[in-house]
PDB file of C-alpha atoms in Angstrom:
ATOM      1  CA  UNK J   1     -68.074  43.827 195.393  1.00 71.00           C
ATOM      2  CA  UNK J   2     -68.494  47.424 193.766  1.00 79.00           C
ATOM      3  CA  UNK J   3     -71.429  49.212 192.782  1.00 77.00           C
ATOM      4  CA  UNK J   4     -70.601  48.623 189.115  1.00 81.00           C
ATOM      5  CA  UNK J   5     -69.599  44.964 189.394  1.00 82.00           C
ATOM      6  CA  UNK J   6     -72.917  44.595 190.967  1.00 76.00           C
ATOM      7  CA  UNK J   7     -74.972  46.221 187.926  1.00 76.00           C
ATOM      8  CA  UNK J   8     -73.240  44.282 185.737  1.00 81.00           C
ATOM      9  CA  UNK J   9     -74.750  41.031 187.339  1.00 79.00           C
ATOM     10  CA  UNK J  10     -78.096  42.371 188.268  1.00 72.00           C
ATOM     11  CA  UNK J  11     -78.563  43.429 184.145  1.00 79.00           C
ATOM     12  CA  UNK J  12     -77.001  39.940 183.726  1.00 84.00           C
ATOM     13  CA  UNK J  13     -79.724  38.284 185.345  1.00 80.00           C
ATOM     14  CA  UNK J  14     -82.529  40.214 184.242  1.00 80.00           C
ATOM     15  CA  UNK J  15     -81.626  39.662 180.710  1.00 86.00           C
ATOM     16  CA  UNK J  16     -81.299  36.052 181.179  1.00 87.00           C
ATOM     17  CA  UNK J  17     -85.073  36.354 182.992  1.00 86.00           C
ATOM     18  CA  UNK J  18     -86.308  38.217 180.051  1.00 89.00           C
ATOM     19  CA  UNK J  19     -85.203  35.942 177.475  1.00 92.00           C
ATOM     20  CA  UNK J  20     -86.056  32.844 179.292  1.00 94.00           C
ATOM     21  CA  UNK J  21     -89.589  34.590 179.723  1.00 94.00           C
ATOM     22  CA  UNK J  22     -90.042  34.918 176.022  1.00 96.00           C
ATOM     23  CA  UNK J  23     -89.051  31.542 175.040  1.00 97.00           C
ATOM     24  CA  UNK J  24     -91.375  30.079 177.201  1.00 97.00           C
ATOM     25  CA  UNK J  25     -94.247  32.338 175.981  1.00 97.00           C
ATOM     26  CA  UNK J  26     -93.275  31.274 172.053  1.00 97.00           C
ATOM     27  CA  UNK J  27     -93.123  27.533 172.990  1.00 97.00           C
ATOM     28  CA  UNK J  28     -97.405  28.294 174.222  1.00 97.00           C
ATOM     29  CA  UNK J  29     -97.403  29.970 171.217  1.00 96.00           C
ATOM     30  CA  UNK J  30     -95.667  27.689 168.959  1.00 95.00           C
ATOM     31  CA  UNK J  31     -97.606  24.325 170.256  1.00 95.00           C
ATOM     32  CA  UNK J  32    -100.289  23.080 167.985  1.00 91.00           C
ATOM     33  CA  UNK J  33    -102.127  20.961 171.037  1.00 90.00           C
ATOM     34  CA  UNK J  34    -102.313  22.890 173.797  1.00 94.00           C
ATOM     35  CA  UNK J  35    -102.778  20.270 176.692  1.00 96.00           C
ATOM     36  CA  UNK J  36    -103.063  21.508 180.551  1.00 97.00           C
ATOM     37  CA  UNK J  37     -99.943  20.249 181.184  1.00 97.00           C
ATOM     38  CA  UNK J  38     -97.909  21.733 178.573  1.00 97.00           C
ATOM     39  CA  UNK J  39     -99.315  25.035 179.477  1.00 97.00           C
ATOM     40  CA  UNK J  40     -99.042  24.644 183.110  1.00 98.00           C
ATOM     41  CA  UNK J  41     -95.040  23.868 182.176  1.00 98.00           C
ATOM     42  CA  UNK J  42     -94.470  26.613 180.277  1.00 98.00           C
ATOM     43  CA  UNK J  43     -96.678  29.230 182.033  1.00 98.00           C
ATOM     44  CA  UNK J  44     -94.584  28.033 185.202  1.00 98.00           C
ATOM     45  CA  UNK J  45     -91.167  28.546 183.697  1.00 97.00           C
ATOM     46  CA  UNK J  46     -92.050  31.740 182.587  1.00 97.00           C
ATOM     47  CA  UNK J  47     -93.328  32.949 185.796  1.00 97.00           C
ATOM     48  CA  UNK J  48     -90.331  31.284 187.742  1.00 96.00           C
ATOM     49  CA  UNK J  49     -87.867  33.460 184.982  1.00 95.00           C
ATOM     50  CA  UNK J  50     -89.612  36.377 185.117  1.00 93.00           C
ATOM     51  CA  UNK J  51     -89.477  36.253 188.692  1.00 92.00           C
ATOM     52  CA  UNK J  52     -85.920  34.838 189.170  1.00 89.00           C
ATOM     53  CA  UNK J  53     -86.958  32.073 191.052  1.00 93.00           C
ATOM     54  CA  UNK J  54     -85.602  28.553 191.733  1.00 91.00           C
ATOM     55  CA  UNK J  55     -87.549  25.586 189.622  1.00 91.00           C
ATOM     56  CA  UNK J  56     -87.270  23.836 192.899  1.00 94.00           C
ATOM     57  CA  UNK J  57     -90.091  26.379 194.812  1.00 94.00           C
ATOM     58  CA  UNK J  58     -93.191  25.069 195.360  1.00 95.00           C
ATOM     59  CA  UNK J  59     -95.727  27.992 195.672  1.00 96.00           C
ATOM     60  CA  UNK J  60     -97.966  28.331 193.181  1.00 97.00           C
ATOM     61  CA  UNK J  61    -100.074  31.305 194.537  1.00 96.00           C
ATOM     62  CA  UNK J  62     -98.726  34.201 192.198  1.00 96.00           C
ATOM     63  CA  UNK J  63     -99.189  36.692 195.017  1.00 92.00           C
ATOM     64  CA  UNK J  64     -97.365  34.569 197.470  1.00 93.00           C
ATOM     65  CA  UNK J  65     -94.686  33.989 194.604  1.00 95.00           C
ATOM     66  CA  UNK J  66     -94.351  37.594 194.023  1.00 92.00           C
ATOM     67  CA  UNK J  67     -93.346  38.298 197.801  1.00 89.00           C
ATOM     68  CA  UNK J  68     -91.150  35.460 197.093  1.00 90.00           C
ATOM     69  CA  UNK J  69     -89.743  37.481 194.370  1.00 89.00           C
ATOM     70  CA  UNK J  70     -88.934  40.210 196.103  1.00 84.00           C
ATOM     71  CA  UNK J  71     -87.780  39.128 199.370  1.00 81.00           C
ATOM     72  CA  UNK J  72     -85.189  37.388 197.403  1.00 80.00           C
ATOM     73  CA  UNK J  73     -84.252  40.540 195.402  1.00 75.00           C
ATOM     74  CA  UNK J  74     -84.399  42.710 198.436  1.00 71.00           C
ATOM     75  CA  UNK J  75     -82.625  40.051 200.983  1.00 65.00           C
ATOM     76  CA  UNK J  76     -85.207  40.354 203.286  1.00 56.00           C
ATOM     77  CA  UNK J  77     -87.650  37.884 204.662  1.00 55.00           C
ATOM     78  CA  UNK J  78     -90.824  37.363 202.471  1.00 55.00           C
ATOM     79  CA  UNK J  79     -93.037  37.520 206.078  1.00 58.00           C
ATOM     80  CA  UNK J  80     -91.509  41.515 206.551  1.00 54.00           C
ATOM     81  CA  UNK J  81     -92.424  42.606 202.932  1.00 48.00           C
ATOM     82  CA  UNK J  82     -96.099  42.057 203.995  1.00 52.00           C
ATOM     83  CA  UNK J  83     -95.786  43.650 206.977  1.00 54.00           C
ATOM     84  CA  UNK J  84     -94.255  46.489 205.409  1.00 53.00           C
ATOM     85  CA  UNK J  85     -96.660  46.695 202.522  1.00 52.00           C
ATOM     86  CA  UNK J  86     -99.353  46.807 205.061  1.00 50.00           C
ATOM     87  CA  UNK J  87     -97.945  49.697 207.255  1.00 47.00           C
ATOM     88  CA  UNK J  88     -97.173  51.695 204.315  1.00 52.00           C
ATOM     89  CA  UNK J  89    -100.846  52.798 202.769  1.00 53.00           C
ATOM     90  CA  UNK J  90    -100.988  53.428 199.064  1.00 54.00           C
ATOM     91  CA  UNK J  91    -104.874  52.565 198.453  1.00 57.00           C
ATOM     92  CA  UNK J  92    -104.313  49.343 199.422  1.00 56.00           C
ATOM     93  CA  UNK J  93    -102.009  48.605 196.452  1.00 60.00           C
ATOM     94  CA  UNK J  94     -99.035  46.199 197.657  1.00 72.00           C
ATOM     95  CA  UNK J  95     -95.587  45.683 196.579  1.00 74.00           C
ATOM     96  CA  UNK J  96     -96.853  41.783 195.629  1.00 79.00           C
ATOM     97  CA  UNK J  97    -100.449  42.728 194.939  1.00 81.00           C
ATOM     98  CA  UNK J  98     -98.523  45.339 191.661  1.00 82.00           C
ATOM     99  CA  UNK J  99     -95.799  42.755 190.564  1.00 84.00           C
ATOM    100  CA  UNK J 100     -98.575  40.028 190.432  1.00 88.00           C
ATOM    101  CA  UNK J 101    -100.728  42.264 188.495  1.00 87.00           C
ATOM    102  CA  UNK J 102     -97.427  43.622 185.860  1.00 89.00           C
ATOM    103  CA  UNK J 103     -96.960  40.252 185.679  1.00 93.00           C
ATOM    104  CA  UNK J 104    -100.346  39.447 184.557  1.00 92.00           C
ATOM    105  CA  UNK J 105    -100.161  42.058 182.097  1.00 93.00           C
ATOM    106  CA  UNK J 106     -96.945  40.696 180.627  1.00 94.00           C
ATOM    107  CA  UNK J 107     -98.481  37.115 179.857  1.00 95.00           C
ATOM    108  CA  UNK J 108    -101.175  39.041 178.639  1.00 94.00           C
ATOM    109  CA  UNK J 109     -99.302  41.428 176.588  1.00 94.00           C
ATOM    110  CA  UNK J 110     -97.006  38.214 175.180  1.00 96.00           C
ATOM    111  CA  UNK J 111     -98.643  35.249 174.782  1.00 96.00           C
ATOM    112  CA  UNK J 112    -101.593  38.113 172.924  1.00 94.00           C
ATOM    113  CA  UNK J 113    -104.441  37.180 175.518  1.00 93.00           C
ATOM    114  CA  UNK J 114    -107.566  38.957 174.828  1.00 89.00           C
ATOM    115  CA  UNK J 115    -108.419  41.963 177.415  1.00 83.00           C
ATOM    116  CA  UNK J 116    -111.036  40.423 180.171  1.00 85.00           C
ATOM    117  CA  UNK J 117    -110.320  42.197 183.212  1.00 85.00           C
ATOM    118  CA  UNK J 118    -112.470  40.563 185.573  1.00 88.00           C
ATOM    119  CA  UNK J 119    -111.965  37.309 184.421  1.00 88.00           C
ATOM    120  CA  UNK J 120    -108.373  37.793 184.502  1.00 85.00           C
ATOM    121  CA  UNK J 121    -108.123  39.473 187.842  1.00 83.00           C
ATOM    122  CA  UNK J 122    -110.193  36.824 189.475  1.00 91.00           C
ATOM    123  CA  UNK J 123    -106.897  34.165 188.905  1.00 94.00           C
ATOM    124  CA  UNK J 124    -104.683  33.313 191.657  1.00 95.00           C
ATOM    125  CA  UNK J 125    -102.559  30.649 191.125  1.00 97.00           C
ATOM    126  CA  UNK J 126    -100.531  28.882 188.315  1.00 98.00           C
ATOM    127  CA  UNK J 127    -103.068  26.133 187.742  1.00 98.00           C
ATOM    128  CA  UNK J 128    -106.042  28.685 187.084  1.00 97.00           C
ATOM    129  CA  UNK J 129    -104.019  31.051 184.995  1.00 97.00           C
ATOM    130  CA  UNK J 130    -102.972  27.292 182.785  1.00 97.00           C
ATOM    131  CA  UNK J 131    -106.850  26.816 182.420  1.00 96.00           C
ATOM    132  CA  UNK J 132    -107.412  30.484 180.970  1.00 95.00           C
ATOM    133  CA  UNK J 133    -104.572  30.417 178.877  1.00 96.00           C
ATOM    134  CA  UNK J 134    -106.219  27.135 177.013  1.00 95.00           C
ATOM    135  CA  UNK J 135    -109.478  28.860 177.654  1.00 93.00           C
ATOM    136  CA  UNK J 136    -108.172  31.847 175.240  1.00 92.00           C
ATOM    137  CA  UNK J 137    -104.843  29.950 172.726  1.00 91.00           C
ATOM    138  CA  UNK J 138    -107.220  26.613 171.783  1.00 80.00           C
ATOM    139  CA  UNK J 139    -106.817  26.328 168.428  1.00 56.00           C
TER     140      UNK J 139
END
């Protein structure tokens, strides 16, 4: 396959990410009864989109997702993007440890969550981040 052939699917795919993101942000949105499990749903798919992953994975750790992420973009093993994030200092900022936190900033940024950065930062899985969403959206 050629270089161009290959951007074609890669913008392909991260369209279709971005657009399945945002539809599962305006469904939290949209919903008039926020229950845990509707936002758990939602805030799943739009993780899962965002990251290009299959419904079918199981992790719900974001970091642990986010080497997901990338070992599957990168065709690598998820095990060697740790190791390689750990022999390469930057101030102890990751590979996972920065798409975990853009990603934070994204839900954030759409579904209009308040700023609370230690609150925020101290979330580490899909079930907690459900909670503060319904914390901050109750109507």
């Amino acid at each position: 396959m050629d270089a161009d052939k290959r951007k074609q699917i890669v913008a392909k795919l991260l369209s279709a990410a971005k657009n399945g993101a945002e539809e599962e942000a305006n469904a939290i949105l949209n919903e008039s009864e926020l229950s845990y499990n509707f936002v758990y749903e939602h805030i799943r798919g739009y993780i899962f989109k965002k990251y290009v992953l299959s419904p079918d994975e199981t992790e719900e750790d974001l970091k642990a997702l986010a080497r997901i992420s990338l070992a599957k973009m990168m065709k690598i093993d998820p095990d060697v993007i740790r190791e390689l994030d750990m022999a390469t200092p930057c101030d102890k900022a990751t590979s996972e440890s920065t798409k975990t936190a853009l990603l934070l900033y994204a839900i954030q940024r759409d579904l209009g969550l308040p700023s609370n950065p230690k609150e925020y930062a101290a979330v580490e899985n899909i079930p907690e981040l459900a909670r503060y969403i319904i914390k901050y959206l109750k109507k």
